CSV table of C-alpha atoms and ligand atoms in Angstrom, one decimal:
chain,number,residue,atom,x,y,z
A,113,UNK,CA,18.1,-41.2,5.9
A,114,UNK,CA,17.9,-44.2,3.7
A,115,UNK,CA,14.3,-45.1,1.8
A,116,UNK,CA,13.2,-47.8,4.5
A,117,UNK,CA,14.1,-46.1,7.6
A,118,UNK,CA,12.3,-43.3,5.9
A,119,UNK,CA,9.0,-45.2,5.5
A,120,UNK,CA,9.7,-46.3,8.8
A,121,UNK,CA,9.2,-42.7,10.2
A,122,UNK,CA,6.1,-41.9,8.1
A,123,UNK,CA,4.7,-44.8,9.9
A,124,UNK,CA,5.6,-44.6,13.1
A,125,UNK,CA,3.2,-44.2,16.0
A,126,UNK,CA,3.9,-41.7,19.1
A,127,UNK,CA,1.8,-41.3,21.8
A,128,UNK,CA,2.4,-37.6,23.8
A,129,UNK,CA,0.5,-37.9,27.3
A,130,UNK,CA,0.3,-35.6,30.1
A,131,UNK,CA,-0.8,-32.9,28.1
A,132,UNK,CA,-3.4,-30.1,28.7
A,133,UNK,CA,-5.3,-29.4,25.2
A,134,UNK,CA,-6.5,-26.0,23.4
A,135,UNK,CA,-7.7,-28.0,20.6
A,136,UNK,CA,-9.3,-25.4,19.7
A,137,UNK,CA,-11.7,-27.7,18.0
A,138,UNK,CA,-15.2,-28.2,18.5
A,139,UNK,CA,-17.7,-25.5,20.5
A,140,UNK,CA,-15.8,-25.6,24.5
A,141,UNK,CA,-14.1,-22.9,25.0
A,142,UNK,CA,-10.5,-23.3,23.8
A,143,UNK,CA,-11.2,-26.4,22.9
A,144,UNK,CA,-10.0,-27.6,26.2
A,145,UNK,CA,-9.0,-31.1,27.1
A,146,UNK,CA,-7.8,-31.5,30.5
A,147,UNK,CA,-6.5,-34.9,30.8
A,148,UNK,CA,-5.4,-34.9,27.1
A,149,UNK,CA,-3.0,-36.9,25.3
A,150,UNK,CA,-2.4,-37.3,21.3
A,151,UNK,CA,-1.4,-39.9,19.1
A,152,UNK,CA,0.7,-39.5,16.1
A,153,UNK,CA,1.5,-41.2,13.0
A,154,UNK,CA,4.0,-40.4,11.1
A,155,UNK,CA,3.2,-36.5,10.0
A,156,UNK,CA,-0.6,-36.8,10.8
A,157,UNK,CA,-2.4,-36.6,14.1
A,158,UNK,CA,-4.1,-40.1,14.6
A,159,UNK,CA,-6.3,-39.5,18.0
A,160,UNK,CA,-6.5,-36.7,19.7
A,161,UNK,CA,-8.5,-36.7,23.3
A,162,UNK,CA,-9.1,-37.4,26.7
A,163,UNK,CA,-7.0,-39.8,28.0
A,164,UNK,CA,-9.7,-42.4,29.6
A,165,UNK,CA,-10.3,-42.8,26.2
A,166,UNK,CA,-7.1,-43.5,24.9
A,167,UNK,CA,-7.6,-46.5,22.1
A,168,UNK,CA,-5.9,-49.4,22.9
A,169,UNK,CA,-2.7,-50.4,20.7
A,170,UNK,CA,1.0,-50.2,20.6
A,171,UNK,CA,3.4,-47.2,20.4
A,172,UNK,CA,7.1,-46.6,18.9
A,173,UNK,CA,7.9,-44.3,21.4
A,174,UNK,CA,6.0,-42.1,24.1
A,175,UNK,CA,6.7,-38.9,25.4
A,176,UNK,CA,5.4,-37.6,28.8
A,177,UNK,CA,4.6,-34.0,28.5
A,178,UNK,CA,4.2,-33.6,32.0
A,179,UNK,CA,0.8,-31.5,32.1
A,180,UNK,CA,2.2,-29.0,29.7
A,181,UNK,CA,-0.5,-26.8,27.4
A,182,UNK,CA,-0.5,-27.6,23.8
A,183,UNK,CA,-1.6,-25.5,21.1
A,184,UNK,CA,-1.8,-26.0,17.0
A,185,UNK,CA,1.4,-25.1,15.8
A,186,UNK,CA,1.5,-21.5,15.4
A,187,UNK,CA,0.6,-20.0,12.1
A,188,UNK,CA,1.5,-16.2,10.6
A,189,UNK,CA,-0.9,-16.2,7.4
A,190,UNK,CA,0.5,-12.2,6.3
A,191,UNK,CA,4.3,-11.5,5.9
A,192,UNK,CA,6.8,-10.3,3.7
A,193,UNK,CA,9.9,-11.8,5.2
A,194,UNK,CA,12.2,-11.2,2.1
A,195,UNK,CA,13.8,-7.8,1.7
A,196,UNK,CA,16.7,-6.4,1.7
A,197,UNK,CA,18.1,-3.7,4.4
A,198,UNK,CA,15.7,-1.9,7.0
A,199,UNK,CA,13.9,1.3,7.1
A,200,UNK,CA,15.1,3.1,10.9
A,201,UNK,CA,15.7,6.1,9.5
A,202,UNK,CA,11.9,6.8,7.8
A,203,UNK,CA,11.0,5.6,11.4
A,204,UNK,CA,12.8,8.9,13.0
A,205,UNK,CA,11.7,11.0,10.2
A,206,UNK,CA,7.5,9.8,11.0
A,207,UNK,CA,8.5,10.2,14.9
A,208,UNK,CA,9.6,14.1,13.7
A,209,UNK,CA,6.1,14.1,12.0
A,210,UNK,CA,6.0,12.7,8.9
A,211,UNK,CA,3.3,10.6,7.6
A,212,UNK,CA,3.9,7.1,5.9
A,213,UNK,CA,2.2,8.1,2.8
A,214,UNK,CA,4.6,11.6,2.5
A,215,UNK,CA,7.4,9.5,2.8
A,216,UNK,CA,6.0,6.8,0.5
A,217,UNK,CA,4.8,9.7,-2.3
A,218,UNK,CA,8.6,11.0,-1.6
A,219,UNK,CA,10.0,8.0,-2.8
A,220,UNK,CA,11.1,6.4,0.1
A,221,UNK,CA,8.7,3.6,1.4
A,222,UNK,CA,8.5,0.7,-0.4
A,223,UNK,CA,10.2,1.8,-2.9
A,224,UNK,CA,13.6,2.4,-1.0
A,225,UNK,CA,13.5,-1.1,0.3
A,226,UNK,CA,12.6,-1.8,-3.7
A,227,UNK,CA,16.3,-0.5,-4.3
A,228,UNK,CA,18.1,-2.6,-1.7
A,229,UNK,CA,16.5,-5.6,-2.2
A,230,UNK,CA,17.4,-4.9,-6.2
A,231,UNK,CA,21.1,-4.8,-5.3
A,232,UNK,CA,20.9,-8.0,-3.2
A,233,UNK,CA,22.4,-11.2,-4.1
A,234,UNK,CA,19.6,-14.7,-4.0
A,235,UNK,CA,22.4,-16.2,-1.3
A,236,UNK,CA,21.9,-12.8,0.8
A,237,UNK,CA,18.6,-12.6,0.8
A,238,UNK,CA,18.1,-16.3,1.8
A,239,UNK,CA,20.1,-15.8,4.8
A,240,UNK,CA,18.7,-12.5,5.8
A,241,UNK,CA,15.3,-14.5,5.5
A,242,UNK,CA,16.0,-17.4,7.0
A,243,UNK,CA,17.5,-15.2,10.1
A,244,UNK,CA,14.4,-14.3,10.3
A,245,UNK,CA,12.1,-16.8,9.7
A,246,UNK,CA,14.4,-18.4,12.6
A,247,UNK,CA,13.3,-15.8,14.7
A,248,UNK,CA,9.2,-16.9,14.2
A,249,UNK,CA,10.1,-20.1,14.5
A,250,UNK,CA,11.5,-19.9,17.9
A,251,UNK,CA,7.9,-18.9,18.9
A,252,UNK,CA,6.3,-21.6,17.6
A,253,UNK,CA,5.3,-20.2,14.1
A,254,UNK,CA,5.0,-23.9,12.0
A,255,UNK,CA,3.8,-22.3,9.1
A,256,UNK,CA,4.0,-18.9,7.7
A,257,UNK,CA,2.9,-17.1,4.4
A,258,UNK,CA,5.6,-15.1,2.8
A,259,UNK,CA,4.7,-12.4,0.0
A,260,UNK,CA,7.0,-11.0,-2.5
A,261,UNK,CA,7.1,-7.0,-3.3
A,262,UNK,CA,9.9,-5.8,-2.9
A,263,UNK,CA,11.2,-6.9,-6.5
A,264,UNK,CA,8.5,-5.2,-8.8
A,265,UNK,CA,10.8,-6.5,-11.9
A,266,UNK,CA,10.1,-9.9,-13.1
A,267,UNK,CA,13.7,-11.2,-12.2
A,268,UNK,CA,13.6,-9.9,-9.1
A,269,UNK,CA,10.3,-10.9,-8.1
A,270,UNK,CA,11.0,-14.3,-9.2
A,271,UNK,CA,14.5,-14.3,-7.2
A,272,UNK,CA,12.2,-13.3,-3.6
A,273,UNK,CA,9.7,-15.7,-4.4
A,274,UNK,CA,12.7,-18.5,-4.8
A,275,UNK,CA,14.5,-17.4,-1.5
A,276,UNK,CA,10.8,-18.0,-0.1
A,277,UNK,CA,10.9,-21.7,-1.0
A,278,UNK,CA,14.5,-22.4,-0.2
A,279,UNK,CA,13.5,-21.7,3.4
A,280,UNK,CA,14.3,-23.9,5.9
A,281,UNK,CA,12.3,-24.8,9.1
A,282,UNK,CA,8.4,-24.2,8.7
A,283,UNK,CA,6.2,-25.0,5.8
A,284,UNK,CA,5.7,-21.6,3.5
A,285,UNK,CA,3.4,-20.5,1.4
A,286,UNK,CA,4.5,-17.9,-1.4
A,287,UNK,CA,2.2,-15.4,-2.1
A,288,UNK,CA,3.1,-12.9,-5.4
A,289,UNK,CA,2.3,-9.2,-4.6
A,290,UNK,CA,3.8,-7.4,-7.6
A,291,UNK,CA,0.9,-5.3,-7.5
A,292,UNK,CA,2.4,-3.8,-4.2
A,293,UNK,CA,3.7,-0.6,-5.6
A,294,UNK,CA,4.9,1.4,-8.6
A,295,UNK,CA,8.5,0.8,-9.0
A,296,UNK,CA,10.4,3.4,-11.0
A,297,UNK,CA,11.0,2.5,-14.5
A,298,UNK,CA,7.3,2.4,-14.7
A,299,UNK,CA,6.5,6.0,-13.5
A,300,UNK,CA,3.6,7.3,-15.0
A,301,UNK,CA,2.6,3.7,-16.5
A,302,UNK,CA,0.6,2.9,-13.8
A,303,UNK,CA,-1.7,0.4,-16.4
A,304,UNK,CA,1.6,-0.9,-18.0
A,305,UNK,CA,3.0,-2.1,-15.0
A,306,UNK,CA,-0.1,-4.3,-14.1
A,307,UNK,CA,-0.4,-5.9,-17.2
A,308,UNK,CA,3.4,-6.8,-16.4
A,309,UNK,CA,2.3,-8.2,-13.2
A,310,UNK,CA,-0.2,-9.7,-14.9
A,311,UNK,CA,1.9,-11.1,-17.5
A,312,UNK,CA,5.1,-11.9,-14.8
A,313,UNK,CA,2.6,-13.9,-12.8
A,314,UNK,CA,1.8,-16.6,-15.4
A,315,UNK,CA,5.2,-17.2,-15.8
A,316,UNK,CA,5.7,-17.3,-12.2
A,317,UNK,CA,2.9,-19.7,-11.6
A,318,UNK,CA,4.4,-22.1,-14.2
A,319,UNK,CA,7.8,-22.0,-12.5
A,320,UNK,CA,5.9,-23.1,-8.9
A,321,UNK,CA,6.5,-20.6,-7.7
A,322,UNK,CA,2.7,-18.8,-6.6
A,323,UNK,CA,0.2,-20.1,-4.3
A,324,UNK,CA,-1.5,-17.3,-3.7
A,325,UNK,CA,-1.7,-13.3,-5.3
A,326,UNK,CA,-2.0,-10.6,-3.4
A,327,UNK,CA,-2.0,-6.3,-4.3
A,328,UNK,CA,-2.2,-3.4,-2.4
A,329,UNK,CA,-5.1,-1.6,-2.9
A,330,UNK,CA,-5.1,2.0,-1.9
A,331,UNK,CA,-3.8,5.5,-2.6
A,332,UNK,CA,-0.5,4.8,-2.7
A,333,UNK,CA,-0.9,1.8,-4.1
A,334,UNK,CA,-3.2,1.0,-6.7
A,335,UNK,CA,-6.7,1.5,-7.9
A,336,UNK,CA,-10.0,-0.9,-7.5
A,337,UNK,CA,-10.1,-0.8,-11.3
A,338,UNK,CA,-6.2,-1.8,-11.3
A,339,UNK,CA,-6.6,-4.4,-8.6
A,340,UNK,CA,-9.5,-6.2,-10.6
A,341,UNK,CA,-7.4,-6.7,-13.3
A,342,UNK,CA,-4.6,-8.4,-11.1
A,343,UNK,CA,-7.7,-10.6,-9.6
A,344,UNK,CA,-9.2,-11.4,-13.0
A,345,UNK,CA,-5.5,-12.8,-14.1
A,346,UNK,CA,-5.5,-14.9,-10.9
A,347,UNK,CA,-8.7,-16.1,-11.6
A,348,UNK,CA,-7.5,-17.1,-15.0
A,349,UNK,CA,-4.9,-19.6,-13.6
A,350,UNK,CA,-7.1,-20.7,-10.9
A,351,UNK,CA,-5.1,-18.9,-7.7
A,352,UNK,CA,-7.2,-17.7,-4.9
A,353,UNK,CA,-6.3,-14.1,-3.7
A,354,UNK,CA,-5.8,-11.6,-0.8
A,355,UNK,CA,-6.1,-8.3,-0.5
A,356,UNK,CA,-4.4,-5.3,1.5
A,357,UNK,CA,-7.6,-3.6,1.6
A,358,UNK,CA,-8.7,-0.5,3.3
A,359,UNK,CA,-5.8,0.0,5.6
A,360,UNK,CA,-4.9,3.7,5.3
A,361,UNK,CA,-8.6,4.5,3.5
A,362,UNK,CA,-12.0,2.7,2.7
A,363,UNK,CA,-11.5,2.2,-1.1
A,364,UNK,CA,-14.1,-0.4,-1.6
A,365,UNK,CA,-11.3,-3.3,-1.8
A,366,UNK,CA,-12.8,-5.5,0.2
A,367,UNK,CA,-15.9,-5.6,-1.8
A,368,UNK,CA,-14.0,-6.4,-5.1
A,369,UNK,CA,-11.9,-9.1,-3.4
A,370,UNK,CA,-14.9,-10.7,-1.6
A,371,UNK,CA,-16.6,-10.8,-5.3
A,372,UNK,CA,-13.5,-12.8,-6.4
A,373,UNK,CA,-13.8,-15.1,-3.4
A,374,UNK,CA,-10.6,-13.7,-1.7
A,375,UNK,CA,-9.2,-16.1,1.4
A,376,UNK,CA,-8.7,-13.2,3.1
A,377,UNK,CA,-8.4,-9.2,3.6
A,378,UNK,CA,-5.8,-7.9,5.6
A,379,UNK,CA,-5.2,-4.8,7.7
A,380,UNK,CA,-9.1,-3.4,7.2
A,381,UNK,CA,-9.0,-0.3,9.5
A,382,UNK,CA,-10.9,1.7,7.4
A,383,UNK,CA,-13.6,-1.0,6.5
A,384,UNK,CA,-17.0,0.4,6.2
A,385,UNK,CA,-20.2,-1.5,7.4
A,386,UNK,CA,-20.7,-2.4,3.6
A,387,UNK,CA,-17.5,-3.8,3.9
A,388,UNK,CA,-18.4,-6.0,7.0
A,389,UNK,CA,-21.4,-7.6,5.0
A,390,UNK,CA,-19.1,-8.3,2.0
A,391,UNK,CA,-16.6,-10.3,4.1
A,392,UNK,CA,-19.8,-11.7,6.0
A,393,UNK,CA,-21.3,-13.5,2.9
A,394,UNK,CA,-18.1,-14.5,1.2
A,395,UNK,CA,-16.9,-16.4,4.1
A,396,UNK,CA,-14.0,-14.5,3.6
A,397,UNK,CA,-11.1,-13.9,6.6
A,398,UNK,CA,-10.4,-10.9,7.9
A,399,UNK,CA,-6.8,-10.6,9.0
A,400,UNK,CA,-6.1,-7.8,11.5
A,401,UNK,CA,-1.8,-6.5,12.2
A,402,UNK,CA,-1.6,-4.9,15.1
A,403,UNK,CA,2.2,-4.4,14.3
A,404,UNK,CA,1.5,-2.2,12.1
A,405,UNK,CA,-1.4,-0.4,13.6
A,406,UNK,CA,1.3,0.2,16.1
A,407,UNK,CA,4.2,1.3,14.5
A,408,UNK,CA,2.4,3.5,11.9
A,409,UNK,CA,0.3,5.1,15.2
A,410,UNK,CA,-2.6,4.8,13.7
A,411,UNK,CA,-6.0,6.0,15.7
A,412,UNK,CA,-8.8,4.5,13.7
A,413,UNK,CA,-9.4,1.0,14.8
A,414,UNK,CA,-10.7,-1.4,12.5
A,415,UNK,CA,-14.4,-2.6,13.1
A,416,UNK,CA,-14.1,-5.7,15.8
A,417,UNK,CA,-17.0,-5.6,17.3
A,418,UNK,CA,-19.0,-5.5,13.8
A,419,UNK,CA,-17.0,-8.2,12.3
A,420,UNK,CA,-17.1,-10.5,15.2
A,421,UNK,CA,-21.2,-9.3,15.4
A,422,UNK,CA,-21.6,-10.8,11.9
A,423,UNK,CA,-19.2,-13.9,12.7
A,424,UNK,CA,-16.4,-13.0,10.5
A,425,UNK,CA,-13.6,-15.1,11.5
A,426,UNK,CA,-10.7,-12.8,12.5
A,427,UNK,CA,-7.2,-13.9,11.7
A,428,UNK,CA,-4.4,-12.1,13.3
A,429,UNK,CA,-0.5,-11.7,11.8
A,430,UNK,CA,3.1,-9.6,12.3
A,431,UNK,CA,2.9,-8.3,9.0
A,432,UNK,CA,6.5,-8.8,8.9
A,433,UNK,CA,8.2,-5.4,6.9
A,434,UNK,CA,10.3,-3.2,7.2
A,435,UNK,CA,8.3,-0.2,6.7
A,436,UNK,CA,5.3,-0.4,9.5
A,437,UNK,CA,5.3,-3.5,11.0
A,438,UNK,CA,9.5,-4.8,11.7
A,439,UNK,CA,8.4,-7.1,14.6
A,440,UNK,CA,9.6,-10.7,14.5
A,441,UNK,CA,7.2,-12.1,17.7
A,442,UNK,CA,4.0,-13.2,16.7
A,443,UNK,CA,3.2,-13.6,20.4
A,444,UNK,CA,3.9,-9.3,20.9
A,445,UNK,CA,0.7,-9.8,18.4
A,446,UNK,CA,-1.2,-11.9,20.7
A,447,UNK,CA,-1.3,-8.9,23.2
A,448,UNK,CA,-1.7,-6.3,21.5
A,449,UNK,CA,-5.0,-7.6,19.4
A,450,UNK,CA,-6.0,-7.9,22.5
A,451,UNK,CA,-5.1,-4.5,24.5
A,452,UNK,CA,-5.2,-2.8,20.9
A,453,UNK,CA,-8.0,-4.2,19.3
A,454,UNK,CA,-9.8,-5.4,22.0
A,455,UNK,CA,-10.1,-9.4,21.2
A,456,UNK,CA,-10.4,-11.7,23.8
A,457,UNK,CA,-7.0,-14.0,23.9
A,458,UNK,CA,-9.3,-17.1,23.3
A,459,UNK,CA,-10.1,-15.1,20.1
A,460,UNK,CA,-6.4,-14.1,19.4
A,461,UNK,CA,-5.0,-17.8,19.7
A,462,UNK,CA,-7.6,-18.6,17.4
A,463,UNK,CA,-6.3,-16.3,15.2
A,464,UNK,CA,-2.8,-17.6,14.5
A,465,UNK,CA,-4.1,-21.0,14.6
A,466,UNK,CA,-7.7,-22.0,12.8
A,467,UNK,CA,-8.6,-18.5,11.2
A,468,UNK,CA,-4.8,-18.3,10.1
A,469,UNK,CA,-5.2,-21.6,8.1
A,470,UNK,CA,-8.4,-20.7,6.8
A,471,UNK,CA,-6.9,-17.2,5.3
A,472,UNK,CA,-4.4,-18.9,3.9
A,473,UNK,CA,-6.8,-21.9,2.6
A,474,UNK,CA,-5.1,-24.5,4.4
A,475,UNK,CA,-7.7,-27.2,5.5
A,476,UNK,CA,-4.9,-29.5,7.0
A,477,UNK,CA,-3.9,-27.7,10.0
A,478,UNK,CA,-4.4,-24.8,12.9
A,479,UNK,CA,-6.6,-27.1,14.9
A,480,UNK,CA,-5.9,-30.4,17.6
A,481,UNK,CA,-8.2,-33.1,15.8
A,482,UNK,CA,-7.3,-36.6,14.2
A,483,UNK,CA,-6.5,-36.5,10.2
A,484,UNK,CA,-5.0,-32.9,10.5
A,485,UNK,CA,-1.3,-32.1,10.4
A,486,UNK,CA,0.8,-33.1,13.6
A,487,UNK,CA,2.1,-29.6,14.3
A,488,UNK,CA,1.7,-28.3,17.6
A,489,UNK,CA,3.8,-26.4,20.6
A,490,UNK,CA,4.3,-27.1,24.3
A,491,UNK,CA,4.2,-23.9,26.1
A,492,UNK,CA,5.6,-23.5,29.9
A,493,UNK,CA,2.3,-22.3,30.9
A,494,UNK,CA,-0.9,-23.1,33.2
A,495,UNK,CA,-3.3,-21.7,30.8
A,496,UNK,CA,-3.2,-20.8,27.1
A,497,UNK,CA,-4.5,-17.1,27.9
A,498,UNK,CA,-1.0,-16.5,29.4
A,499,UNK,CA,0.6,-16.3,25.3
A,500,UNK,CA,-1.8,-13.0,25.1
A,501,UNK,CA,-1.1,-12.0,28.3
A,502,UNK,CA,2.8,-11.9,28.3
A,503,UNK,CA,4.6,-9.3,26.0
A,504,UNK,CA,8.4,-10.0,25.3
A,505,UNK,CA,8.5,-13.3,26.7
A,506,UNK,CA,8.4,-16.5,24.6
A,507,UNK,CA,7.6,-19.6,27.3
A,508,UNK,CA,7.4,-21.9,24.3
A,509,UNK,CA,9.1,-25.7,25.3
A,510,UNK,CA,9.1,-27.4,22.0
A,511,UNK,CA,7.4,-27.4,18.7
A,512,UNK,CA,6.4,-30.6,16.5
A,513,UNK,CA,5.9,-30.1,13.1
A,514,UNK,CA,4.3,-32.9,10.9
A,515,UNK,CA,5.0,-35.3,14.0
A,516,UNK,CA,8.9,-34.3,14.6
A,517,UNK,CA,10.5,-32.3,17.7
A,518,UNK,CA,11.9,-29.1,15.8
A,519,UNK,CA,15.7,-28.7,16.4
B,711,LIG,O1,1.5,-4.5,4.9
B,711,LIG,N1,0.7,-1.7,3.1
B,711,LIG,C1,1.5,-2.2,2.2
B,711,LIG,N2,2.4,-3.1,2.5
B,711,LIG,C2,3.1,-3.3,3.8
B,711,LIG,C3,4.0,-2.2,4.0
B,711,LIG,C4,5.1,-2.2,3.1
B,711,LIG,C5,6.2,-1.2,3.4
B,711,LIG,O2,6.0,-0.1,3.9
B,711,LIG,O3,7.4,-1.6,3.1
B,711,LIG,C6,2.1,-3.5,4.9
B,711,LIG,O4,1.8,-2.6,5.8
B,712,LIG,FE1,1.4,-6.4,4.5
């Protein structure tokens, strides 16, 4: 594409009419615009409303949705796509009783999936991502935040973090978690190895590679005192944080990352009502993953009711891994927040659209309103509470990101 047809497309102005609308914008419930139609421009939406009110004007093109329901483009704010190999066998070993953390205290866990994606080549990676990445994108997923953490070296943390941005297909946003777990050439240097993080991430962040850090905060992982650190080097270079806080045990993360102004906290089952308030004042997000509530058959559920009590908005991801949450269907996570964690499916959608930007501090998109982002999905639906209600089926039509039909 030559510079003038180029500047041609950034211009150009598409009306889509026959469309029903969860806008999710504004106080109705989903947002909902019956006779609705949009206008683009280029990647932006221009107009977005009822179409009685449709401004007057020209068009370069116009598609006819023929009364489909639109949604924002689909957003998964919490993954770590890039790895190498899988972790099935761990998965019989749990089924024959095992707990995550004995495997993980074993040496298997993250650190097994440390070793493979060690031996894996950038080019291998890439594709194995990109597979998929592919995979969320034929759901609708637009956008999707990808964390390192399976490196834990510098090199090897900066080669994940590369494949992240060569991805093709959705807009990502890389997120460095070196502080995800001990790898072994730093056993017994638990304080060592997060001044490395601390010291990798610098260099990281110069190379363009960071938009967000990230650490796992628990037994297994590391201590509040360790985390601060990681967050007061963030702080340092100006990058807003996350937290895997109080998933297998309340450890007080939450707290300490809302004190740092943390987007978000993810997985929370063991948040305590301190906790609540924390994320309450901070404005922070509170990301639930039902994957891996699942898949790790966990029975404490964290708080809903409080959070949504004290208006915490709830965000809601796969958690792409391989070691408790390998599900590729961001959908499958529509459901079960709601038959898991009992949200209503107005409240999930919202959660992989508005609350998903938000936790990833994304202003630009996850809602249906002029100036934002023209990325949105025609779904083969009546109404939008049918993508919680179905599990293992995808009834998505087409997706438009900034203002294109996705091939
Ligand atoms: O989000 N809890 C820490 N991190 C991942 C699991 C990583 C793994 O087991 O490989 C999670 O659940
Ligand atoms: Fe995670």
């Amino acid at each position: 594409v030559d510079a003038l047809e180029r500047k041609r497309m950034k211009s150009e102005r598409i009306r889509w009419r026959h469309a029903r609308l969860a806008t999710l914008s504004g106080d109705s419930p989903w947002g909902w615009i019956e006779n609705g139609e949009l206008i683009t421009e280029g990647e932006s939406l221009a107009w977005v409303g009822d179409a009685a009110q449709l401004p007057a004007g020209q068009f370069d093109a116009e598609h006819d949705l023929g009364g489909a329901v639109v949604t924002p483009g689909l957003i998964d704010c919490h993954t770590h796509l890039v790895y190498g190999g899988q972790r099935a066998r761990e998965f019989e070993l749990r089924l024959q009783g095992a707990s995550y953390e004995e495997i993980a205290r074993a040496g298997g866990g993250i650190r097994s999936t440390v070793t493979a994606t060690r031996e894996a080549g950038e080019d291998e990676l890439l594709a194995l991502a990109q597979r998929r990445l592919d995979a969320l994108r034929a759901e609708g997923v637009t956008t999707v935040e990808i964390k390192s953490g399976y490196g834990l070296s510098f090199e090897a943390e900066a080669r994940c973090l590369r494949v992240a941005r060569r991805l093709q297909g959705a807009d990502v946003r890389c997120t460095y978690l070196g502080a995800h777990a001990l790898p072994p050439e730093y056993q017994g240097r638990q304080d060592d190895y997060v001044e490395a993080v601390c010291d990798w991430m610098a260099v990281l962040h110069a190379e363009g590679l960071v938009d967000a850090v990230d650490a796992f905060c628990e037994g297994i992982g590391f201590t509040p005192a360790q985390t601060r650190r990681v967050f007061e080097a963030a702080q340092r270079l100006g990058l807003p944080i996350k937290l895997h806080a109080e998933q297998l045990s309340d450890q007080g993360g939450t707290e300490l990352a809302c004190a740092f102004q943390a987007l978000s906290c993810d997985h929370l089952e063991y948040l305590s009502p301190a906790g609540v308030q924390a994320l309450a004042a901070s404005g922070a997000v509170a990301t639930l993953l039902p994957g891996a509530y699942y898949f790790l058959r966990e029975t404490k559920l964290p708080p809903v009711a409080a959070l949504r009590e004290a208006g915490v908005p709830i965000a809601i991801s796969t958690d792409h891994n391989p070691g408790t949450s390998p599900t590729l269907s961001l959908l499958l996570m529509l459901n079960m927040a709601c038959t898991l964690f009992r949200l209503t499916p107005e409240e999930a959608l919202r959660g992989v659209t508005v609350n998903a930007a938000r936790a990833l501090g994304l202003a630009d998109r996850g809602q249906l309103r002029a100036g934002l982002r023209a990325d949105f999905c025609v779904w083969d639906i009546d109404h939008p509470n049918e993508l919680a209600y179905y599990f293992g089926r995808n009834p998505l039509r087409q997706a438009v990101r900034a203002g294109r039909i996705r091939a």
